[in-house]
Short mmCIF file of C-alpha atoms in Angstrom, two decimals:
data_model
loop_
_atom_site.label_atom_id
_atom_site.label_comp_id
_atom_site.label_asym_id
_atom_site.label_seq_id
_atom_site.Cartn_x
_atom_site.Cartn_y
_atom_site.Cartn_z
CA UNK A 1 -14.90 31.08 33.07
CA UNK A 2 -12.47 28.57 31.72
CA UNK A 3 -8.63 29.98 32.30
CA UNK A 4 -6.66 30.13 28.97
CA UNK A 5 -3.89 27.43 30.08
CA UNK A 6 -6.66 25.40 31.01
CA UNK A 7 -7.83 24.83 27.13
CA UNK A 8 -5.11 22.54 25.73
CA UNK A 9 -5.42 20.11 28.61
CA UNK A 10 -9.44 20.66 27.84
CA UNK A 11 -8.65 19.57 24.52
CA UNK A 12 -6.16 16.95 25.15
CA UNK A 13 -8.95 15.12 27.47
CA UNK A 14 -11.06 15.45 24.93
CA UNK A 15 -9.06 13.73 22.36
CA UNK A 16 -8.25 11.23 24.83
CA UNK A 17 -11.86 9.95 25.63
CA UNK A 18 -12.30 9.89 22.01
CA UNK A 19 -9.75 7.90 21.02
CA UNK A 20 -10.23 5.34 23.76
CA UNK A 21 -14.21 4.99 22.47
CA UNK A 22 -12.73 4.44 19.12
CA UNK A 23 -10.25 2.22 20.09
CA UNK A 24 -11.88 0.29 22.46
CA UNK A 25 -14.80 -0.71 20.32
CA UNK A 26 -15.24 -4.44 19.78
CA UNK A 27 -13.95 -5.42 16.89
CA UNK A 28 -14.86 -8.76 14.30
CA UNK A 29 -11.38 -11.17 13.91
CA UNK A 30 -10.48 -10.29 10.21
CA UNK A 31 -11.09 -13.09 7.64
CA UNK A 32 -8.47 -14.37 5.98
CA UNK A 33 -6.46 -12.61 2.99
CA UNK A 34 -7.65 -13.47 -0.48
CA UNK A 35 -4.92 -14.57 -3.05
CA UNK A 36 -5.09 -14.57 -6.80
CA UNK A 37 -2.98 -17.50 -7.99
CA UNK A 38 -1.00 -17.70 -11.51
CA UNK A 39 1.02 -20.30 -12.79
CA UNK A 40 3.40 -18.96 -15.36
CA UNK A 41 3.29 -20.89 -18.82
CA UNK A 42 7.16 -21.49 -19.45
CA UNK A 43 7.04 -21.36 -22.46
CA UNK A 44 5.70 -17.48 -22.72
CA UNK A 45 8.62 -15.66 -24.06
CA UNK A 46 10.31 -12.76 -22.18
CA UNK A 47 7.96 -9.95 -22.31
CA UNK A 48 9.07 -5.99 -21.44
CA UNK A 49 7.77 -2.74 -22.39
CA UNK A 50 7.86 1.18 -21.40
CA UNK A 51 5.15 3.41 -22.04
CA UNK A 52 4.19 6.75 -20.78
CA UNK A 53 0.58 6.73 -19.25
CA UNK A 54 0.08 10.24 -18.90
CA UNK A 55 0.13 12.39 -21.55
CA UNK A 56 -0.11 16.41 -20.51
CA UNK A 57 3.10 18.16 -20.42
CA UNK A 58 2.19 21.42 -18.96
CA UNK A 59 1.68 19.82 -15.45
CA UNK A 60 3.43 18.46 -12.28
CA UNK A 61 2.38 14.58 -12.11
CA UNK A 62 2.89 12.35 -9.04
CA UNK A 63 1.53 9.24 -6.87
CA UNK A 64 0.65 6.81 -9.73
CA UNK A 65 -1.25 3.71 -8.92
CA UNK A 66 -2.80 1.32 -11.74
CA UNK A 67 -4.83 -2.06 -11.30
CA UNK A 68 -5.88 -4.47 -13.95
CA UNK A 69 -9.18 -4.61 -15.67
CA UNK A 70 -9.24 -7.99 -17.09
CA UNK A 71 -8.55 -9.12 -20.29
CA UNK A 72 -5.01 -7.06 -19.96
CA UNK A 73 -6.88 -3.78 -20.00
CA UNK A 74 -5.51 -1.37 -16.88
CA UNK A 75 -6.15 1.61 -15.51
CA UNK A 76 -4.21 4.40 -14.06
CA UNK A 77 -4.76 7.22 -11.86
CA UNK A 78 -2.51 10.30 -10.45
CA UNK A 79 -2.74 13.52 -9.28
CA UNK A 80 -1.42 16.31 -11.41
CA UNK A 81 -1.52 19.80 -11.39
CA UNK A 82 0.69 23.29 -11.12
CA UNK A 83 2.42 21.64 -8.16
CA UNK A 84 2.08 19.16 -5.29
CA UNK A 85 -0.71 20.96 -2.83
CA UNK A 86 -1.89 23.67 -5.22
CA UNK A 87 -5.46 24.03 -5.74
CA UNK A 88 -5.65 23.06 -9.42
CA UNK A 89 -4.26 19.61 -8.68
CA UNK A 90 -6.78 17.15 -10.21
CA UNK A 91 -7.31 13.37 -9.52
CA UNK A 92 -7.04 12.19 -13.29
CA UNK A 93 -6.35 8.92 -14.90
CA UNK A 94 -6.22 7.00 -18.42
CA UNK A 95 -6.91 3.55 -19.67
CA UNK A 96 -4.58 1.28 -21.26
CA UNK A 97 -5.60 -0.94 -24.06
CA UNK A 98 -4.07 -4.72 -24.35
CA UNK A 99 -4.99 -5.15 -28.38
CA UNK A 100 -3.64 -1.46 -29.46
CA UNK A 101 -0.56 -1.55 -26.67
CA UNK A 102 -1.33 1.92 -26.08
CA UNK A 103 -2.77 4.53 -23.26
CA UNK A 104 -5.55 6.74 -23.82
CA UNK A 105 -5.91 10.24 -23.47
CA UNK A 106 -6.10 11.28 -19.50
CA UNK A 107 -9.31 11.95 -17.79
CA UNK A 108 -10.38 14.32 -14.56
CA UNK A 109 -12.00 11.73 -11.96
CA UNK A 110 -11.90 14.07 -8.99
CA UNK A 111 -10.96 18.25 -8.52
CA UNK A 112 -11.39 20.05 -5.10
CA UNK A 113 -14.06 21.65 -5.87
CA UNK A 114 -16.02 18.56 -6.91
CA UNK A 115 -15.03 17.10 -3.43
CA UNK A 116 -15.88 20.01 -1.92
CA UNK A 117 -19.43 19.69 -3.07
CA UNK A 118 -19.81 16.33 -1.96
CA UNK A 119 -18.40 16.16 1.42
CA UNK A 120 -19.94 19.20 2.24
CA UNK A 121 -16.78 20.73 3.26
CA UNK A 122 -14.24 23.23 2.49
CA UNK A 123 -11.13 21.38 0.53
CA UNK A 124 -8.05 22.94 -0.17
CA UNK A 125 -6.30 20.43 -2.20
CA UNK A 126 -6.31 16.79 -3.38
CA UNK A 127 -3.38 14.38 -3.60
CA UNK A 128 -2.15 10.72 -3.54
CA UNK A 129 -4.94 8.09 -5.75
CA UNK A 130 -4.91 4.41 -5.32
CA UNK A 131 -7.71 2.13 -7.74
CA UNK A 132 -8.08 -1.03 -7.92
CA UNK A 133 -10.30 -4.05 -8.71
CA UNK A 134 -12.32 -5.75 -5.94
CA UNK A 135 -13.14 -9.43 -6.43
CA UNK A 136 -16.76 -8.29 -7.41
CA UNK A 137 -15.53 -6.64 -10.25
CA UNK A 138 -16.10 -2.73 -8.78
CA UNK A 139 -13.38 -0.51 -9.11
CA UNK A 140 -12.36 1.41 -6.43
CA UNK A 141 -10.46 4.66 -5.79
CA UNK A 142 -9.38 6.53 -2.99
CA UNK A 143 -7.72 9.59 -2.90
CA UNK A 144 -6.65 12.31 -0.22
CA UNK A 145 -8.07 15.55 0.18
CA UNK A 146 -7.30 18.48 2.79
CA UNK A 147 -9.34 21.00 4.68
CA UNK A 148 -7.01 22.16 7.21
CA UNK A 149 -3.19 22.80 7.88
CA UNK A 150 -0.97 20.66 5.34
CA UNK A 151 -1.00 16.58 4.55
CA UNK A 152 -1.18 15.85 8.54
CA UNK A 153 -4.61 17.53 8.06
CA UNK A 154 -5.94 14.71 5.16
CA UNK A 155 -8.83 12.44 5.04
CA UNK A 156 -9.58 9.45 2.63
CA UNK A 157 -12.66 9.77 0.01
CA UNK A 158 -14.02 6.90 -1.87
CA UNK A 159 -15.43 6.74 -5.11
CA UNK A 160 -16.59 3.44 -6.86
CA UNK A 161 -17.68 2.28 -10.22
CA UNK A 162 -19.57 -0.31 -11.56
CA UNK A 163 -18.67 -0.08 -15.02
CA UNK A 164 -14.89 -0.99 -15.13
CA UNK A 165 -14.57 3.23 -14.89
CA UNK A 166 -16.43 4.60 -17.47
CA UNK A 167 -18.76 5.65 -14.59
CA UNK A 168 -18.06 6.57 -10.84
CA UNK A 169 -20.17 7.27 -7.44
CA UNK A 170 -20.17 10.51 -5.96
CA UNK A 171 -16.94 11.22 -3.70
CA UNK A 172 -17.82 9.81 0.08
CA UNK A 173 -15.10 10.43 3.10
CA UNK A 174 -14.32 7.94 5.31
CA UNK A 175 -14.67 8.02 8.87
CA UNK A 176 -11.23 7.32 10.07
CA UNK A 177 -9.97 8.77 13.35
CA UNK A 178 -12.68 10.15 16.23
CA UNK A 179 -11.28 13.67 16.58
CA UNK A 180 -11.92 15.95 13.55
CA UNK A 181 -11.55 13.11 11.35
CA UNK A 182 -8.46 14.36 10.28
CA UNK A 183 -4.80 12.62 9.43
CA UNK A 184 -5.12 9.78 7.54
CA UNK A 185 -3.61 9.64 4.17
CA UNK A 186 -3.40 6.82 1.81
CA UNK A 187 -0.92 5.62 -0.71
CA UNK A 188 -0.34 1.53 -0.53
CA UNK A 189 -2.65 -1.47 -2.53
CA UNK A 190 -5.96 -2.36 -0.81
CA UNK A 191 -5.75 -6.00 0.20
CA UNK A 192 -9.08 -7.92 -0.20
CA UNK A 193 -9.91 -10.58 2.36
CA UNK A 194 -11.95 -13.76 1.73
CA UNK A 195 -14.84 -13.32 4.19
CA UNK A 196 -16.93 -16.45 4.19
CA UNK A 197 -13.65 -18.32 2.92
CA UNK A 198 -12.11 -18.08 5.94
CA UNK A 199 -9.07 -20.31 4.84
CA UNK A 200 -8.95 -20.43 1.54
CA UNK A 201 -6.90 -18.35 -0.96
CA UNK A 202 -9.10 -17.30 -2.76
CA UNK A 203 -10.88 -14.20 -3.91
CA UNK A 204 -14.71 -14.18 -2.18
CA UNK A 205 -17.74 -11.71 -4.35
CA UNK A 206 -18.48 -10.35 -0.58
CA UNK A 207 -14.85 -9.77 0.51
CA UNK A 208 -13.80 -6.86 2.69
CA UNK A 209 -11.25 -4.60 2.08
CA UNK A 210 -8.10 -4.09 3.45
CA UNK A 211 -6.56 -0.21 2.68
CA UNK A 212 -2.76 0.46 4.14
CA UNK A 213 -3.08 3.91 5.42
CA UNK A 214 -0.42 6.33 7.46
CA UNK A 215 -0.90 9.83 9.32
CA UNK A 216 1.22 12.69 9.96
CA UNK A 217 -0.48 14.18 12.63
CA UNK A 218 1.48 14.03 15.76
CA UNK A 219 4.55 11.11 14.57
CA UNK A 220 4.46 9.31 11.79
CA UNK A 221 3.25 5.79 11.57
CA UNK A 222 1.30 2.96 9.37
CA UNK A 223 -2.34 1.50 9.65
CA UNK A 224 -4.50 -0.70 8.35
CA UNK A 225 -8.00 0.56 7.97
CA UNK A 226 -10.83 -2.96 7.64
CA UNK A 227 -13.67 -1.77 5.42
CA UNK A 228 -16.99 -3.59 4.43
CA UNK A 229 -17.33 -4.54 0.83
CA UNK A 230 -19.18 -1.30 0.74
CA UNK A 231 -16.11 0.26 1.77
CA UNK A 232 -17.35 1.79 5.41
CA UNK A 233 -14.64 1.75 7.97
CA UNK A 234 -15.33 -1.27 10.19
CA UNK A 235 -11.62 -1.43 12.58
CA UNK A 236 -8.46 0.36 12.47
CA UNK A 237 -5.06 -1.55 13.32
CA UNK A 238 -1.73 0.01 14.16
CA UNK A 239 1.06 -1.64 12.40
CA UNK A 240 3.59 -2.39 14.40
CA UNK A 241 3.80 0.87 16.78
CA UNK A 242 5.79 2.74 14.25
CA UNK A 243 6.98 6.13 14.91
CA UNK A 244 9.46 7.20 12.01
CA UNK A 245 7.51 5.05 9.18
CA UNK A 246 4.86 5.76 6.25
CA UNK A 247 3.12 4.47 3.34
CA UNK A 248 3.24 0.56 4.06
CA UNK A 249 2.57 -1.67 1.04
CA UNK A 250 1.43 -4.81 2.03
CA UNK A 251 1.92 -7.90 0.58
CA UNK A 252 -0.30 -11.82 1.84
CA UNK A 253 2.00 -14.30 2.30
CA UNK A 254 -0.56 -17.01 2.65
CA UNK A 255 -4.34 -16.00 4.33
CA UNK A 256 -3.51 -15.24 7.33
CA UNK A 257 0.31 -13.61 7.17
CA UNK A 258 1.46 -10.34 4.94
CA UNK A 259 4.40 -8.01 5.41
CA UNK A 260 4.30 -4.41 5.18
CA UNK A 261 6.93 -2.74 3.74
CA UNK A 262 7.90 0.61 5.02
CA UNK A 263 9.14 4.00 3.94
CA UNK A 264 11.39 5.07 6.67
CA UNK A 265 10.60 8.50 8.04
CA UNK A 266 13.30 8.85 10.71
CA UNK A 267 16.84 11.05 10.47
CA UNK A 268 19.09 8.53 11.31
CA UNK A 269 18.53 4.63 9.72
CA UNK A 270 17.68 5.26 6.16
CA UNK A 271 16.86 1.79 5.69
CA UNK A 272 13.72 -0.02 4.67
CA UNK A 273 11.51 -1.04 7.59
CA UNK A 274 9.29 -3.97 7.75
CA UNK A 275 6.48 -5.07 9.94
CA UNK A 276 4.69 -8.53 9.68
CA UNK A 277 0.97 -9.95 10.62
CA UNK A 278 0.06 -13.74 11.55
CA UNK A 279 -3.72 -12.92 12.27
CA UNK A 280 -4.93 -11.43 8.49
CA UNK A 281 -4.43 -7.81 9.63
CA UNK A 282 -5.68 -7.04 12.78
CA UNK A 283 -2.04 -7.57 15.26
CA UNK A 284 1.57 -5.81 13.57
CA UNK A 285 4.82 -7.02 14.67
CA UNK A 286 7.62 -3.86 15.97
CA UNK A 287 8.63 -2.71 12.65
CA UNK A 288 12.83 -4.07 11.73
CA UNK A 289 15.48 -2.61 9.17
CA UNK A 290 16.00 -4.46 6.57
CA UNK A 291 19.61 -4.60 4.05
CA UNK A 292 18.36 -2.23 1.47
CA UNK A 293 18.36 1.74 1.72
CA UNK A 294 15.42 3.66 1.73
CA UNK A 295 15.95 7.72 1.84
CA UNK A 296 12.29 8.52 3.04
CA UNK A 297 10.59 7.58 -0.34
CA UNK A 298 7.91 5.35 -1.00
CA UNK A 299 8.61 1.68 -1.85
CA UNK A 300 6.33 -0.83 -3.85
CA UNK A 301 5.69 -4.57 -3.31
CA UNK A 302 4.09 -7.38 -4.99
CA UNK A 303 3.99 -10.71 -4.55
CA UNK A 304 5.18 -13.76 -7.04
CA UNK A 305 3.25 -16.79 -7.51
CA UNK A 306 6.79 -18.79 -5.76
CA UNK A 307 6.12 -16.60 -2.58
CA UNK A 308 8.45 -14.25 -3.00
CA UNK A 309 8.23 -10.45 -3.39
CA UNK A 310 9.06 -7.96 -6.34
CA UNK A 311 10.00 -4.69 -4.80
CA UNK A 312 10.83 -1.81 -6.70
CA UNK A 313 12.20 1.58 -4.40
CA UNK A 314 15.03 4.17 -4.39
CA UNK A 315 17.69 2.44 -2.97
CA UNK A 316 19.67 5.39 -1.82
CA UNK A 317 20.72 6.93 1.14
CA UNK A 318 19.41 10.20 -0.36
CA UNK A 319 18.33 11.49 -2.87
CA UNK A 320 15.56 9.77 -5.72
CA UNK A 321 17.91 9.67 -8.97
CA UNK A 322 17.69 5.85 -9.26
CA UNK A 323 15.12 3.17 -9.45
CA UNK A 324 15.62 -0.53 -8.49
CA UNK A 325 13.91 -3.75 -8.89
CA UNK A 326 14.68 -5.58 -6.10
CA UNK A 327 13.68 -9.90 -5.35
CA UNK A 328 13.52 -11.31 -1.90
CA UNK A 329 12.32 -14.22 -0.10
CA UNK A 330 9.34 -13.79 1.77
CA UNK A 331 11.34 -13.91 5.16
CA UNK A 332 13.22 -10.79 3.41
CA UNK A 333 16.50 -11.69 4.43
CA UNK A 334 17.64 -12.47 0.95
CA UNK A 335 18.09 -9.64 -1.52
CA UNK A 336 18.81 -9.70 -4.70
CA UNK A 337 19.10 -6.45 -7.51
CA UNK A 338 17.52 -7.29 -11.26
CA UNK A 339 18.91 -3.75 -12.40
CA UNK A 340 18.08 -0.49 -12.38
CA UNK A 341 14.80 0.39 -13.91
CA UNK A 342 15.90 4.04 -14.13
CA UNK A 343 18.47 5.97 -12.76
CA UNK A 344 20.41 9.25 -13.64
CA UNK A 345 23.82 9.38 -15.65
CA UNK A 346 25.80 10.26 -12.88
CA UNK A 347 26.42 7.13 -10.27
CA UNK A 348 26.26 10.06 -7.67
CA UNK A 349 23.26 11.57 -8.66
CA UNK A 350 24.56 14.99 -8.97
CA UNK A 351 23.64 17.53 -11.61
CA UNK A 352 24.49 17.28 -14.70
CA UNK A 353 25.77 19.84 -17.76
CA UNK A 354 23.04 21.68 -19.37
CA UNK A 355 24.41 21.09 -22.89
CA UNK A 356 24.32 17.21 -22.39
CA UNK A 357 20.87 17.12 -21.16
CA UNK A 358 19.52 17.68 -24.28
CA UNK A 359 20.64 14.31 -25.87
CA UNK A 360 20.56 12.38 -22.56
CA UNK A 361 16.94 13.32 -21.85
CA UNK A 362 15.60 12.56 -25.14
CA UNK A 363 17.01 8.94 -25.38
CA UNK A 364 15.73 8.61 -22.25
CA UNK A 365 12.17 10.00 -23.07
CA UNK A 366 11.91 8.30 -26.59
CA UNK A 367 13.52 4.59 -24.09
CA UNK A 368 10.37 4.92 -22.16
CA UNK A 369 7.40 5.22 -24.62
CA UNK A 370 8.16 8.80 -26.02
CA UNK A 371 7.49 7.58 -29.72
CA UNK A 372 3.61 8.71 -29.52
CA UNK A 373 4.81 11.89 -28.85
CA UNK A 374 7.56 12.16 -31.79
CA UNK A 375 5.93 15.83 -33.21
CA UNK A 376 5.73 17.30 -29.79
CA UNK A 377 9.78 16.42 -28.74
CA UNK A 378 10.73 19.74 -28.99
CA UNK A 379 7.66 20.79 -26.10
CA UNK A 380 8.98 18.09 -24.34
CA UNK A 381 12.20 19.07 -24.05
CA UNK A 382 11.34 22.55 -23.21
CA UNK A 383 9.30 21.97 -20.18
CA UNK A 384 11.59 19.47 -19.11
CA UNK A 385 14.92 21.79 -19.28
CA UNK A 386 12.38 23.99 -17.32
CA UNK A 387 11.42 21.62 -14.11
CA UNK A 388 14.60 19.89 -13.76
CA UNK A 389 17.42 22.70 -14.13
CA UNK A 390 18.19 25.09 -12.38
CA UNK A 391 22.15 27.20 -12.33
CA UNK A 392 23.58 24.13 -11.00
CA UNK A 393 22.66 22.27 -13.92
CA UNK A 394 19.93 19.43 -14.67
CA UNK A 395 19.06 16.69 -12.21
CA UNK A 396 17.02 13.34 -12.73
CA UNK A 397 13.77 11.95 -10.48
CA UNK A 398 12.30 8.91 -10.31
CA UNK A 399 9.99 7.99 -7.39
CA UNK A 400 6.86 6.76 -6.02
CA UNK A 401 6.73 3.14 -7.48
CA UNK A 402 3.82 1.39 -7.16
CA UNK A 403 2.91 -2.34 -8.26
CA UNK A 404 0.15 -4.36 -9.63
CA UNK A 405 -0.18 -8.18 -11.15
CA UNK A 406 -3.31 -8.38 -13.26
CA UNK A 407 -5.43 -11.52 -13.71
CA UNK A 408 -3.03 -12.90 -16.73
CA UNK A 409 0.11 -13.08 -14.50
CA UNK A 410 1.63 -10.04 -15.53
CA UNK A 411 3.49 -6.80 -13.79
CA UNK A 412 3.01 -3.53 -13.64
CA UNK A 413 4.81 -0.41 -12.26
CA UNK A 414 3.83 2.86 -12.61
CA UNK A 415 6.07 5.72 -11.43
CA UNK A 416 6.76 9.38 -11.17
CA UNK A 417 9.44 10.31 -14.44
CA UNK A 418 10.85 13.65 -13.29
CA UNK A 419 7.43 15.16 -12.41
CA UNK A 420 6.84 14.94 -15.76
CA UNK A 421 4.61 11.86 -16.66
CA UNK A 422 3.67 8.56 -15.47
CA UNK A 423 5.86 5.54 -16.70
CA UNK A 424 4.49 2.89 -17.02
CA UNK A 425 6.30 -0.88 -17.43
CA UNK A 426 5.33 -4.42 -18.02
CA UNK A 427 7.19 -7.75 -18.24
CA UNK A 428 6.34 -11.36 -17.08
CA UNK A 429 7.75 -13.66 -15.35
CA UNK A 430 10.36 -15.16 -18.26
CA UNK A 431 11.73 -11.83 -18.52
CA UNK A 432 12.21 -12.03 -14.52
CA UNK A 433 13.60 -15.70 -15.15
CA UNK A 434 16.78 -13.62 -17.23
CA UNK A 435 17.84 -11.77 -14.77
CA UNK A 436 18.89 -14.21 -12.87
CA UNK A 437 22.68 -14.37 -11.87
#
């Protein structure tokens, strides 16, 4: 009979020889990073817009992610539901149209118990979508799902169209850690690499994925999973030995080098982290601060055609109340602020009087795309008053960033508008050309 006390060092072996065959594996070098190249026309006039992509106002909505379609068409995805973790939360998303300027009504790509069914396992709630457009035109989205204990208990699922979205595979889980397969979560911008174009910047029909993942499990720290352009986990790579650090986004500096920026995790920096990669992926340097704050909230990062970086994140100490766009070098050691994309009325972020919410919210609803919505303002502000004040008065969120640059040279963010829709906002490069000092 095996003593009690002897169990957890039973189970810690176990997980150790596991890990080791995992981890020990031979793994293929990773083939350079693909690039997709714009040259901005200068004559293209400033271009900026605000639109709300989601369009339900009964729900909680959160972890946005869009990628471009071609032709200026987009997609979105998020997860919305009751709240964060309940078991209504669906993966749903809408499509925005480049003639009409305008997103359609939202659509359920994924629920729990659809999962359920196709994993063959029990699920007990879905969370954090990322799409976006291989180089052999399939659309991909992953999402998280979770059988056991809270988010440290996740796993990754796949799902793939042909079809630009209009039709999608059946949900598949990856394979991504050798115990329980438990733990991985995902929540950055796959990075495709040029296999067979091993040097060249450019995008390759058979190119493997990169996806920027992070667990919770046991410390907190970044990955990057290599899949096949199938999308079946070939090689896992720990970036940079993290401990206190989360959702990178990654960003190719050339085809071999990238950055990942960091959310930082920890209880005592509160400053962004950053971790870098000379070998397409597979070796992380030891994660550094950098000058902006970060209050444990995800960050977004994109690249520019000059080499430099966009970055949009709360930079705060604490709290999520403002919004910044952010340009740097690609060493990062040069920071400069292009203004606030959104922030609250109070520089301190504190709560404030319910009787000028009213008026501050709307301006601030019908500033970001509200107009489509003109007969249902009073809804609006109803639900709103609801999920953002409480006795101490009425409070502002904006979070979870996340960045795209479609075919034409354009950007887009998508973020979280106090849990109440996805934002969504465009502008080109002439409008970045403005704001500078």
């Amino acid at each position: 009979m095996i003593k009690a006390f002897a169990v957890p060092a039973l189970l810690s072996a176990a997980v150790a020889v596991f890990a080791y065959t995992w981890y020990s594996e031979p793994q293929q070098p990773l083939a350079g990073f693909a690039s997709l190249t714009h040259t901005p026309n200068p004559s293209t006039a400033p271009a900026f817009a605000a639109h709300l992509a989601s369009s339900n106002m009964e729900d909680f909505v959160h972890s946005a992610s869009v990628s471009g379609l071609g032709g200026g068409d987009l997609m979105a995805v998020w997860f919305a539901g009751t709240r964060e973790g309940s078991a209504d939360v669906q993966i749903r998303s809408a499509r925005f149209d480049a003639e009409t300027r305008q997103w359609s009504a939202e659509r359920v790509l994924a629920t729990r118990k659809g999962t359920e069914q196709a994993v063959g396992k029990r699920i007990r709630k879905l969370g954090n979508p990322v799409i976006s457009l291989a180089p052999d035109n399939r659309l991909w989205l992953f999402y998280v799902s979770v059988s056991i204990g809270g988010w440290a208990g996740s796993a990754v699922n796949a799902m793939v169209s042909d079809d630009l979205g209009e039709t999608w595979s059946t949900p598949r889980q990856l394979v991504t850690t050798p115990f329980l397969n438990i733990s991985t979560l995902v929540r950055g911008a796959p990075v495709f690499h040029a296999d067979g174009s091993i040097g060249l910047p450019v995008f390759h029909a058979d190119g493997s994925i990169g996806l920027p993942v992070y667990h919770e499990f046991l410390g907190k720290f970044p990955e990057y999973l290599h899949l096949n352009a199938d999308g079946h986990v070939q090689g896992k790579y720990r970036i940079g030995k993290a401990r206190y650090s989360l959702q990178p986004s990654v960003v190719p500096l050339d085809e071999h080098r990238a950055v990942a920026l960091l959310r930082y995790s920890g209880e005592q920096d509160h400053r962004l982290l950053a971790s870098r990669t000379e070998d397409s992926g597979r070796t992380w340097s030891k994660p550094h601060a950098l000058e902006p704050s970060n209050p444990n909230s995800s960050v977004a990062a994109v690249g520019r055609p000059d080499g430099s970086l966009l970055v949009a994140m709360n930079d705060l100490e604490d709290g999520r109340f403002r919004l910044t766009l952010y340009a740097t070098d690609s060493n990062l050691d040069n920071w400069r602020t292009l203004g606030e994309l959104d922030e609250s009325p109070n520089p301190w972020g504190e709560p404030i009087p319910h009787a000028e919410f009213p008026a501050v919210i709307l301006e601030k609803f019908r500033d970001s795309g509200g107009a489509r919505f003109a007969d249902r303002e009073a809804v609006f502000l109803e639900r709103v008053t609801a999920r953002m004040c409480s006795g101490h008065g009425c409070e502002f969120d904006y979070e979870y960033p996340y960045f795209t640059r479609d075919a034409e040279g354009n950007y887009h963010l998508v973020y979280s508008w106090n849990d109440m829709f996805i934002k969504h906002l465009t502008f080109n490069e002439a409008w970045l050309a403005e704001r500078r000092p």
